[in-house]
mmCIF file of N, CA and C in Angstrom:
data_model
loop_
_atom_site.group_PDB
_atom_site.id
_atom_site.type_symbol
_atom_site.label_atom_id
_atom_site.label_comp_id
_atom_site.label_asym_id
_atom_site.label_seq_id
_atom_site.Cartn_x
_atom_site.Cartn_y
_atom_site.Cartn_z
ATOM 1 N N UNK F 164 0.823 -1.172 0.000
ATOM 2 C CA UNK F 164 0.000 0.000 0.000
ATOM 3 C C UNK F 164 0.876 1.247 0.000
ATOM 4 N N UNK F 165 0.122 1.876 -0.609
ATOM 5 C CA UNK F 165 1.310 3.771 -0.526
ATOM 6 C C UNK F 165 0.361 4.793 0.412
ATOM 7 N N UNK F 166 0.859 5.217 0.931
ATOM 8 C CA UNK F 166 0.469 6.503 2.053
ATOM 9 C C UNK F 166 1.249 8.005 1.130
ATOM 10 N N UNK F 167 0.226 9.023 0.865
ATOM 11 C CA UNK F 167 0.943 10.260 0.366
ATOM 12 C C UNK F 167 0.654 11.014 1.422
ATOM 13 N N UNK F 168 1.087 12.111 1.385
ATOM 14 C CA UNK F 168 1.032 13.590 2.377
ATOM 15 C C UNK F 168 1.268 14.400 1.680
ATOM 16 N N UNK F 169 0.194 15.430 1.310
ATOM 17 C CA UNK F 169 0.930 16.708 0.709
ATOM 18 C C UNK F 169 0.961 17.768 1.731
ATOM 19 N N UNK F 170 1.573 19.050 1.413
ATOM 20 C CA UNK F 170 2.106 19.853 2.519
ATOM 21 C C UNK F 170 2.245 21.293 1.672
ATOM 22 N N UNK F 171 2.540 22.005 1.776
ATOM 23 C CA UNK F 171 2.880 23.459 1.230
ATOM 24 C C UNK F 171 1.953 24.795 0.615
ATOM 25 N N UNK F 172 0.321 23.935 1.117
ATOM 26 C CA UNK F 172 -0.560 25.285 0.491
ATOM 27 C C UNK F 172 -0.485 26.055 1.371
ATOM 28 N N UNK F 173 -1.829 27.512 0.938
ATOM 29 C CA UNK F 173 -1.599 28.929 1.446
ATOM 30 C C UNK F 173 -2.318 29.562 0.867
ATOM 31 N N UNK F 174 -2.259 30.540 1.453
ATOM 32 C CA UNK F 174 -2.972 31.578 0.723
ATOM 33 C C UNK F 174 -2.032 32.753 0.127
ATOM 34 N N UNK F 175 -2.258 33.168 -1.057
ATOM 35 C CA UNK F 175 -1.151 34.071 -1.502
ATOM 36 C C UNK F 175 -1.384 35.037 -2.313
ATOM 37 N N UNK F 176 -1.306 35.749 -2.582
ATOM 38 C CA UNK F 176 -1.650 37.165 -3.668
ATOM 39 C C UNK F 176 -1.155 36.797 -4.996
ATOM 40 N N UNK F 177 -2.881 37.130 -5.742
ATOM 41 C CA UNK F 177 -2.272 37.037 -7.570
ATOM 42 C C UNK F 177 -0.481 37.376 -7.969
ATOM 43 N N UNK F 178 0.188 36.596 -8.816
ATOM 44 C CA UNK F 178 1.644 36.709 -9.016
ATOM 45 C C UNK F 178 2.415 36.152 -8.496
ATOM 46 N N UNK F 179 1.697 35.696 -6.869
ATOM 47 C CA UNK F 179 2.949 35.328 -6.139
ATOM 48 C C UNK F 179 2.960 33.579 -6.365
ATOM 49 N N UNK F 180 4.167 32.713 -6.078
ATOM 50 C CA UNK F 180 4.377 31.535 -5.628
ATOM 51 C C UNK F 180 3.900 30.775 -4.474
ATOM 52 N N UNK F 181 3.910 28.773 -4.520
ATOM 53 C CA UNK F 181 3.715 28.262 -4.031
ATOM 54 C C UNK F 181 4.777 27.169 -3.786
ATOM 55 N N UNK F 182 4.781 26.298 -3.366
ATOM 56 C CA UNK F 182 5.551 24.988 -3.680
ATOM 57 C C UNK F 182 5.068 24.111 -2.919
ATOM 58 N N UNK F 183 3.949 22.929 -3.361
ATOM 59 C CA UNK F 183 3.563 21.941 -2.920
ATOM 60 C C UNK F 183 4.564 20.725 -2.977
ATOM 61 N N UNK F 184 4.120 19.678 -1.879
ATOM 62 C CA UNK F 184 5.159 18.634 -1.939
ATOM 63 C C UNK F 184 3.816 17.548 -1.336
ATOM 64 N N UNK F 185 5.047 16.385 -2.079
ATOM 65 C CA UNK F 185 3.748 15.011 -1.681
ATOM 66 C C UNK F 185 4.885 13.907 -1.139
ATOM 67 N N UNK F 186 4.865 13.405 0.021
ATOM 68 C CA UNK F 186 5.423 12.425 0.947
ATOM 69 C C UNK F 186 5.134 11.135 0.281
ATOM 70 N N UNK F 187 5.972 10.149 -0.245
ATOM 71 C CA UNK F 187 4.787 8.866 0.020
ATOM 72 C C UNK F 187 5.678 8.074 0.572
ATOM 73 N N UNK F 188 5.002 6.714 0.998
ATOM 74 C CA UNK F 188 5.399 5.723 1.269
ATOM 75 C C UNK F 188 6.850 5.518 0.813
ATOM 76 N N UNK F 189 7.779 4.312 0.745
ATOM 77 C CA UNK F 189 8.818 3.574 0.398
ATOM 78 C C UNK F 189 8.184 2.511 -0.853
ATOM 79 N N UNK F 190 7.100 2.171 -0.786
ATOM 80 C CA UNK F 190 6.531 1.360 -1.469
ATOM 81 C C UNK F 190 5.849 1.719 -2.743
ATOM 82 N N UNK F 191 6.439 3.605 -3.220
ATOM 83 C CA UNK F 191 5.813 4.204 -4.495
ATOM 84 C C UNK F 191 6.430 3.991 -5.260
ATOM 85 N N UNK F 192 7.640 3.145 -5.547
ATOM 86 C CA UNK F 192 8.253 2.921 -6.555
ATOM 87 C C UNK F 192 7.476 1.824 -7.199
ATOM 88 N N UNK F 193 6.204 0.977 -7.035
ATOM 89 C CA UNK F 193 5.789 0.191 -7.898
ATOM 90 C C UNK F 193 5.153 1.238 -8.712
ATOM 91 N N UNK F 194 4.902 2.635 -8.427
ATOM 92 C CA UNK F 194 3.973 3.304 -9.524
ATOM 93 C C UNK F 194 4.364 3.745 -10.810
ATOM 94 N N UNK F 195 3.434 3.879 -11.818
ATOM 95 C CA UNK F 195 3.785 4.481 -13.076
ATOM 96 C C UNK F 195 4.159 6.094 -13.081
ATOM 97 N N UNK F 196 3.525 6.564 -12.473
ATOM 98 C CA UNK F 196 3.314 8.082 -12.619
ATOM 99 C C UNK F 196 2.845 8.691 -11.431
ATOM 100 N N UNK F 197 3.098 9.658 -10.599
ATOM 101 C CA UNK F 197 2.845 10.795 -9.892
ATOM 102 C C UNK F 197 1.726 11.892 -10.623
ATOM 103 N N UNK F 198 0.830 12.011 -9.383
ATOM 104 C CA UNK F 198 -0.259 13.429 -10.258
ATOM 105 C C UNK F 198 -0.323 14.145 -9.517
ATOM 106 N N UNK F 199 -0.733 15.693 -9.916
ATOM 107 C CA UNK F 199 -1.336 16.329 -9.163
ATOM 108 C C UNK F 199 -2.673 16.585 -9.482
ATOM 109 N N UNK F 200 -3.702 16.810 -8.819
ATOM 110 C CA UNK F 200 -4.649 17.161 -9.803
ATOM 111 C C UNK F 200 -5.694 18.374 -8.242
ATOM 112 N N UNK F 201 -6.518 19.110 -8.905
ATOM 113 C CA UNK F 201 -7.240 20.016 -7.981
ATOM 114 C C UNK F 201 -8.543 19.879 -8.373
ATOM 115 N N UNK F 202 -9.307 20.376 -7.074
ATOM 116 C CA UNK F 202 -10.719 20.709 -7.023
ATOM 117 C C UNK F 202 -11.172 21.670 -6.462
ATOM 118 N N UNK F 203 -11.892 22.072 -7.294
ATOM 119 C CA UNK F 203 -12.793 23.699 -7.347
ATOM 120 C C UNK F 203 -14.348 23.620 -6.545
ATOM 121 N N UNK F 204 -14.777 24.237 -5.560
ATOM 122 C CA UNK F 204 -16.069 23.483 -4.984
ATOM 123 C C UNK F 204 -16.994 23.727 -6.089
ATOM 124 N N UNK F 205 -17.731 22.653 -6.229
ATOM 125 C CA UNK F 205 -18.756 22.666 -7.338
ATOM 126 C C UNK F 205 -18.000 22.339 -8.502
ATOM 127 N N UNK F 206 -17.065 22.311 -8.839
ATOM 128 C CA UNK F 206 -16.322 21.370 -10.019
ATOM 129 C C UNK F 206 -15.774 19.911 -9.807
ATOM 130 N N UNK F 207 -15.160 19.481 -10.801
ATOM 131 C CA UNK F 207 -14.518 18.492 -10.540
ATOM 132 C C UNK F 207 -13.605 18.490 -10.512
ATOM 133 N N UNK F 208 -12.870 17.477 -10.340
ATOM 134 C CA UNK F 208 -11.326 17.337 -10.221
ATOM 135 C C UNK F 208 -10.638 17.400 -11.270
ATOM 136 N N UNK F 209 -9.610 17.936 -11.502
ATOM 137 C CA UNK F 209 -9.039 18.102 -12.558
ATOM 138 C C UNK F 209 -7.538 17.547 -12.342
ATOM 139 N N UNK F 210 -6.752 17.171 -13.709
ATOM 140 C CA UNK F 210 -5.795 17.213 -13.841
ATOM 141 C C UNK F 210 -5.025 18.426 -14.151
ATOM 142 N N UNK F 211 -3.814 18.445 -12.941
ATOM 143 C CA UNK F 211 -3.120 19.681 -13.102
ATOM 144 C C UNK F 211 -1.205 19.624 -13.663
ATOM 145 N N UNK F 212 -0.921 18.333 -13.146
ATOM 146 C CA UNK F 212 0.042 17.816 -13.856
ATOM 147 C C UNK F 212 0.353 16.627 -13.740
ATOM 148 N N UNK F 213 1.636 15.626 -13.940
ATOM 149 C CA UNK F 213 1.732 14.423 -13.511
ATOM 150 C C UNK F 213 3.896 13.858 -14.584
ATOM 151 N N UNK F 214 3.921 13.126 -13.248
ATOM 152 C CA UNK F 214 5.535 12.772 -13.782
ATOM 153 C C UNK F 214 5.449 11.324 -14.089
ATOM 154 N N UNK F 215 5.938 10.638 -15.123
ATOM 155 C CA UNK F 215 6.429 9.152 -15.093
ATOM 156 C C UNK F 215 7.498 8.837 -14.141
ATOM 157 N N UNK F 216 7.886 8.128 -13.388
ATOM 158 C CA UNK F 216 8.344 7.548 -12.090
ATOM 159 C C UNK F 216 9.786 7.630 -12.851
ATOM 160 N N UNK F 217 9.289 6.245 -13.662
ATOM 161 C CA UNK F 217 10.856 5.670 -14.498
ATOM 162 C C UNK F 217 11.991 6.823 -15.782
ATOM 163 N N UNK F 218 10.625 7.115 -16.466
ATOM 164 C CA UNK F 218 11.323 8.180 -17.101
ATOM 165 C C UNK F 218 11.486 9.286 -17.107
ATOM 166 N N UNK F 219 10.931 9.957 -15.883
ATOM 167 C CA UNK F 219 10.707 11.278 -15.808
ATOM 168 C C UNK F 219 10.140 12.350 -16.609
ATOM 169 N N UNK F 220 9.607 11.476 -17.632
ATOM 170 C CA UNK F 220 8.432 12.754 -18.707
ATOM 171 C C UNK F 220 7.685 13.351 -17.738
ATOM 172 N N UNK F 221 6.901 14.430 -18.309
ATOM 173 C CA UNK F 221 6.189 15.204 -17.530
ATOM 174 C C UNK F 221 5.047 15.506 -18.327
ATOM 175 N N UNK F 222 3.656 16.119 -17.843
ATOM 176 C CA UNK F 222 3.027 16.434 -18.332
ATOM 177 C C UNK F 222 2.205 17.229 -17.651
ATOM 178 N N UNK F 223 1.356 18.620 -18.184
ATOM 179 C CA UNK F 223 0.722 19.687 -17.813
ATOM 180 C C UNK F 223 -0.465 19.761 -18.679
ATOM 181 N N UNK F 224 -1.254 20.382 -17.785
ATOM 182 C CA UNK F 224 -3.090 21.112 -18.414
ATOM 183 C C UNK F 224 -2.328 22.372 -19.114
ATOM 184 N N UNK F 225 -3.319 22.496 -20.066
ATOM 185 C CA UNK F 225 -2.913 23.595 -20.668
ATOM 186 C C UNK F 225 -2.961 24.801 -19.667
ATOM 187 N N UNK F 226 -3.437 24.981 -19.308
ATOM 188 C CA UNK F 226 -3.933 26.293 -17.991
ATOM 189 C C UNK F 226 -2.621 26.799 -17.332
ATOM 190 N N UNK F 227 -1.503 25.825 -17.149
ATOM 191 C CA UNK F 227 -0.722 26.043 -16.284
ATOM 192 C C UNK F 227 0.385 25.875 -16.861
ATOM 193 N N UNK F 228 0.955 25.392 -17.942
ATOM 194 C CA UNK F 228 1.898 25.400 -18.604
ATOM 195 C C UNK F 228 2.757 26.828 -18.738
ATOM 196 N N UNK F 229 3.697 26.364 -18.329
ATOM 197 C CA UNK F 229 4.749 27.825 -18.153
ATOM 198 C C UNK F 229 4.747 28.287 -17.210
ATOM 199 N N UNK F 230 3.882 27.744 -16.329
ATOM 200 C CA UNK F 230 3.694 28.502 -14.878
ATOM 201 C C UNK F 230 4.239 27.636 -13.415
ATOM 202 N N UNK F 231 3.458 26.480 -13.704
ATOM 203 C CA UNK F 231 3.573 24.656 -12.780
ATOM 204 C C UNK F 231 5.288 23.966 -13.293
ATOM 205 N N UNK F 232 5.504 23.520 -12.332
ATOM 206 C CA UNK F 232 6.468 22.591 -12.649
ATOM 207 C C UNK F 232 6.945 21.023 -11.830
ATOM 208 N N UNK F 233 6.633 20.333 -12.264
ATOM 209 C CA UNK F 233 6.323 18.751 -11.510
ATOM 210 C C UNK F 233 7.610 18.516 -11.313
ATOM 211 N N UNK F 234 8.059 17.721 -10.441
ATOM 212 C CA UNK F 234 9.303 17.218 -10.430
ATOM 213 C C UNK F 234 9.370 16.040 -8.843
ATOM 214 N N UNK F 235 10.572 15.190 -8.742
ATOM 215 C CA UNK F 235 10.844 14.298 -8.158
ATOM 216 C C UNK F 235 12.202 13.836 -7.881
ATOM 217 N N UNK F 236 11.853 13.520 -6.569
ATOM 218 C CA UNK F 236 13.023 13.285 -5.637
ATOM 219 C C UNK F 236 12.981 11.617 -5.462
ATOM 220 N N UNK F 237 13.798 11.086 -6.408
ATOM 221 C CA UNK F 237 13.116 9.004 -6.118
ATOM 222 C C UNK F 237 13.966 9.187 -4.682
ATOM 223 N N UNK F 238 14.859 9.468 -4.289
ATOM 224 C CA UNK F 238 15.951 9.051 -3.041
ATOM 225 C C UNK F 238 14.597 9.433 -1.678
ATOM 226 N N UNK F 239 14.401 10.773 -1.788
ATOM 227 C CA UNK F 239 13.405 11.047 -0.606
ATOM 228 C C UNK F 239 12.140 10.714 -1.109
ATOM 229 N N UNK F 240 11.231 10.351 -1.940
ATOM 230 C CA UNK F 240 10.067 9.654 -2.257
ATOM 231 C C UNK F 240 9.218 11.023 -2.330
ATOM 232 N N UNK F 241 9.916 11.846 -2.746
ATOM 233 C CA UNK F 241 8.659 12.967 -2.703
ATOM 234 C C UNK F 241 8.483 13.400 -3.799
ATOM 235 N N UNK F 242 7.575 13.942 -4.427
ATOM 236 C CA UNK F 242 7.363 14.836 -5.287
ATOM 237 C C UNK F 242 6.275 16.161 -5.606
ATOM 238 N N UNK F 243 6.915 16.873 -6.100
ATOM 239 C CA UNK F 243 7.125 18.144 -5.485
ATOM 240 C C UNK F 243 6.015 19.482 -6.989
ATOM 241 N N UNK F 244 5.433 20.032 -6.518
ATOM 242 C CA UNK F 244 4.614 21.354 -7.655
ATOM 243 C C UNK F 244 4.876 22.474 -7.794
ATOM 244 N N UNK F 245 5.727 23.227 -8.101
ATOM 245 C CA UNK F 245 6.014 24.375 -8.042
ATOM 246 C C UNK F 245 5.366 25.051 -8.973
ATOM 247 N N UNK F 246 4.510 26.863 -8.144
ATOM 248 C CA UNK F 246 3.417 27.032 -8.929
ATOM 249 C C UNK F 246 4.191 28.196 -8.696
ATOM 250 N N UNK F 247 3.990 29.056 -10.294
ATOM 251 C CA UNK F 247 4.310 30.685 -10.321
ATOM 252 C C UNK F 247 3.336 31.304 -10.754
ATOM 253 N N UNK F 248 3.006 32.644 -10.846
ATOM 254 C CA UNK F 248 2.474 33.228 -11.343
ATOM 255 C C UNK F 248 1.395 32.814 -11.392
ATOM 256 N N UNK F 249 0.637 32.802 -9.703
ATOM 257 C CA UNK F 249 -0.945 31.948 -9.157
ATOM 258 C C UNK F 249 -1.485 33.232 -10.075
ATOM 259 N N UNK F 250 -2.987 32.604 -10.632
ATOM 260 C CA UNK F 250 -3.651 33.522 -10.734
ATOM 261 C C UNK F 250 -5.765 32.786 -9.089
ATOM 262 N N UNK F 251 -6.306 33.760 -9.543
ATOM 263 C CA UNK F 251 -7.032 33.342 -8.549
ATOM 264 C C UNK F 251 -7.992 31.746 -8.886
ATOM 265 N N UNK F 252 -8.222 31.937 -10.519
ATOM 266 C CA UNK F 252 -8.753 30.451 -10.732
ATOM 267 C C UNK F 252 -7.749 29.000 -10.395
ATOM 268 N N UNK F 253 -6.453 29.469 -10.005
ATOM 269 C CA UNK F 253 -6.063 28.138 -8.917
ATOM 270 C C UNK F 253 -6.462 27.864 -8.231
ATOM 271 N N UNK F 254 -7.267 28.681 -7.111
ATOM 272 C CA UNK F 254 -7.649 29.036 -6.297
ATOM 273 C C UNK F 254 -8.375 27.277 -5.961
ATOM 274 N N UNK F 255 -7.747 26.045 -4.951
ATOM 275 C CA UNK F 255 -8.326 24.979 -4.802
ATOM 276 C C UNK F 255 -8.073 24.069 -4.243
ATOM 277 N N UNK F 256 -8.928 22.714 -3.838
ATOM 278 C CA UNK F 256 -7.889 21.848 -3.163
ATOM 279 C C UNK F 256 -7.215 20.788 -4.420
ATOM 280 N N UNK F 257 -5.686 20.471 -3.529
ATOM 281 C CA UNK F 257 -4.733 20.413 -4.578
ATOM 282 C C UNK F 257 -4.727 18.916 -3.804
ATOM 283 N N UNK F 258 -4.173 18.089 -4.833
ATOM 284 C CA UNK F 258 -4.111 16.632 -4.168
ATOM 285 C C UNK F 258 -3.279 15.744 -4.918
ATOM 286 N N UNK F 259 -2.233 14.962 -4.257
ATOM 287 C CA UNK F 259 -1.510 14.342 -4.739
ATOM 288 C C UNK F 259 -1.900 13.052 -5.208
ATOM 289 N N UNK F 260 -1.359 11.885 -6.166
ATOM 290 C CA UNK F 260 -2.051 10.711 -6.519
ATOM 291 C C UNK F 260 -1.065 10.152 -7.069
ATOM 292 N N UNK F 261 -1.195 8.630 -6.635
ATOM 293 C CA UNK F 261 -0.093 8.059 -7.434
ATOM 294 C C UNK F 261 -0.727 6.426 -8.403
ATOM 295 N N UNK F 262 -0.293 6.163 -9.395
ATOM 296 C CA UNK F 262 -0.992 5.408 -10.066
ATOM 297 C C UNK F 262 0.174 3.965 -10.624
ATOM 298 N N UNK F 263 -0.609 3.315 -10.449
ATOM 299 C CA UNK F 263 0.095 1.959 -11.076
ATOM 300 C C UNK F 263 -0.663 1.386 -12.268
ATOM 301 N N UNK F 264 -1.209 2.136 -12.852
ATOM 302 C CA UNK F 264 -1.308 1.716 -14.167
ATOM 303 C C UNK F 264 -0.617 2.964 -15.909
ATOM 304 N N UNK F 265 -1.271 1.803 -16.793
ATOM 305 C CA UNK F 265 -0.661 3.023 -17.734
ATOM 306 C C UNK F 265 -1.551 4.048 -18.564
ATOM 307 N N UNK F 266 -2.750 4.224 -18.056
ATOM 308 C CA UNK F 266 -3.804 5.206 -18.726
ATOM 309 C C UNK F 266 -3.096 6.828 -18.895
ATOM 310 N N UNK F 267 -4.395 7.390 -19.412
ATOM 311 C CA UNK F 267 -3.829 8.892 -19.400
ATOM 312 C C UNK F 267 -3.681 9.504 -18.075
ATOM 313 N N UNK F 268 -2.635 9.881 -18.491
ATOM 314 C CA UNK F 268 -1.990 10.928 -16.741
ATOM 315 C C UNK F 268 -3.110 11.948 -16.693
ATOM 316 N N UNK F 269 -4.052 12.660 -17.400
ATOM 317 C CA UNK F 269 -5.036 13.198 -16.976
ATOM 318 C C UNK F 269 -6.326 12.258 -15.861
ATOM 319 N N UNK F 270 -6.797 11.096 -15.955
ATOM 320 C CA UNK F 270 -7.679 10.688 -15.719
ATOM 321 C C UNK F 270 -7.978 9.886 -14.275
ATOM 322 N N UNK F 271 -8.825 10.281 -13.710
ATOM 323 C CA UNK F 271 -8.408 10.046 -11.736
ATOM 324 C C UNK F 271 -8.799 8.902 -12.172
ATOM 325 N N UNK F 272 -9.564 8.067 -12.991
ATOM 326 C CA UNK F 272 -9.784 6.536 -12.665
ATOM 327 C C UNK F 272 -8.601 5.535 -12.878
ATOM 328 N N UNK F 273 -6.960 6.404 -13.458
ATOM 329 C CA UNK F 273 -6.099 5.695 -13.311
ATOM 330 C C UNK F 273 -5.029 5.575 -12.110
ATOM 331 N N UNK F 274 -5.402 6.199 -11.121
ATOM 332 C CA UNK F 274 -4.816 6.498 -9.738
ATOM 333 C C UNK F 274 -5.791 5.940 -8.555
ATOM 334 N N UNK F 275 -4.871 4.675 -8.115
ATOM 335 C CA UNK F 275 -5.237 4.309 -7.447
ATOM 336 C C UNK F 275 -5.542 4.974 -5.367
ATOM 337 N N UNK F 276 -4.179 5.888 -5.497
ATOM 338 C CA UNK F 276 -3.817 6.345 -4.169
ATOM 339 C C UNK F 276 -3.630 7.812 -4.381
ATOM 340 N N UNK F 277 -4.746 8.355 -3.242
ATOM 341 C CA UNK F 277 -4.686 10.016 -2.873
ATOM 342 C C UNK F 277 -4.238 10.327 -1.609
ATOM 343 N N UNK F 278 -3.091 11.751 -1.438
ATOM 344 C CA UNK F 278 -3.823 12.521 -0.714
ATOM 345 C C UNK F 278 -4.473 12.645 0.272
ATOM 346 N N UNK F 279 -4.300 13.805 1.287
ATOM 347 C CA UNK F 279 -5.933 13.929 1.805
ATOM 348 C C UNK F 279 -6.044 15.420 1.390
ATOM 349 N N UNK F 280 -5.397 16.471 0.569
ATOM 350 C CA UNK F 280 -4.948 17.235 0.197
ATOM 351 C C UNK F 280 -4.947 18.191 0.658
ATOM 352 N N UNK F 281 -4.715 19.630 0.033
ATOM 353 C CA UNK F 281 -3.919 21.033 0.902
ATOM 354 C C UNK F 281 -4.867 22.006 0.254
ATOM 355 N N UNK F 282 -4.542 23.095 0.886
ATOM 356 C CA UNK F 282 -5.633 24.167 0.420
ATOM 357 C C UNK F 282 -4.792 24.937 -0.284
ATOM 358 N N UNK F 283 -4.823 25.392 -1.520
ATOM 359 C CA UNK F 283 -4.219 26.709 -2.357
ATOM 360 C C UNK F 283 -5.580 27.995 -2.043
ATOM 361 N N UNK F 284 -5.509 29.047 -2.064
ATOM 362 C CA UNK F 284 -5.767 30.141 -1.913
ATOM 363 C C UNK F 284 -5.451 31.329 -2.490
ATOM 364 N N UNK F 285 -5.770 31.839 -3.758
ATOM 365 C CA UNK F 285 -5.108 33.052 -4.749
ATOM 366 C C UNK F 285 -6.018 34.411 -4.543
ATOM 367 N N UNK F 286 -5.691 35.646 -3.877
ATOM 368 C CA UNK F 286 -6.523 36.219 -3.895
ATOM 369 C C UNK F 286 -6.345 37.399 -4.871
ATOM 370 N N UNK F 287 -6.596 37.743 -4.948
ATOM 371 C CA UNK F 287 -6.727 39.320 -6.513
ATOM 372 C C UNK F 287 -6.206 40.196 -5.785
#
């Protein structure tokens, strides 16, 4: 089983930075891919980015591209979101996920393990 923890939301003023991080287990190396993905109340969850374990590709929503940046630590098991240039529609809960299969890195039905996730906060 994998246990995540994410850690690093806030509340922060349009422009400014974040840097989320996700803890997991010792036992996340069976996964394919790392996600992040958020929820908006009254929306759904979305995909916000996500890393391949083994090869380290990456991938982003269009929304955030140029802004987000996924990345990973295999030695400390963490992996990590660095957000610039929040605007307020970030504004959400952010949640880590890790998946052992090989579907699209957008899609929560390929992630088996969440999270209990963090609050982002962008205000104008």
């Amino acid at each position: 089983q994998v246990q995540l923890v994410e850690s690093g939301g806030g509340s922060v003023q349009a422009g400014g930075s974040l840097r989320l991080s996700c803890a997991a287990s010792k036992y996340t190396y069976s996964t394919t891919k790392m996600g992040w993905f958020r929820q908006a109340p009254g929306k759904e969850r979305e995909g916000v980015a996500a890393i391949y374990t083994s090869s380290g590709s990456t991938y982003y929503a269009d929304s955030v591209k140029g802004r987000f940046t996924i990345s990973q630590d295999n030695a400390q098991n963490t992996v990590d979101l660095q957000m610039n240039s929040l605007k307020p529609e970030d504004t959400a809960m952010y949640y880590c996920a890790a998946s052992l299969y090989g579907g699209w890195w957008s899609s929560t039905r390929n992630y088996g393990y969440w999270g209990q996730g963090t609050q982002v906060t962008v205000s104008s």
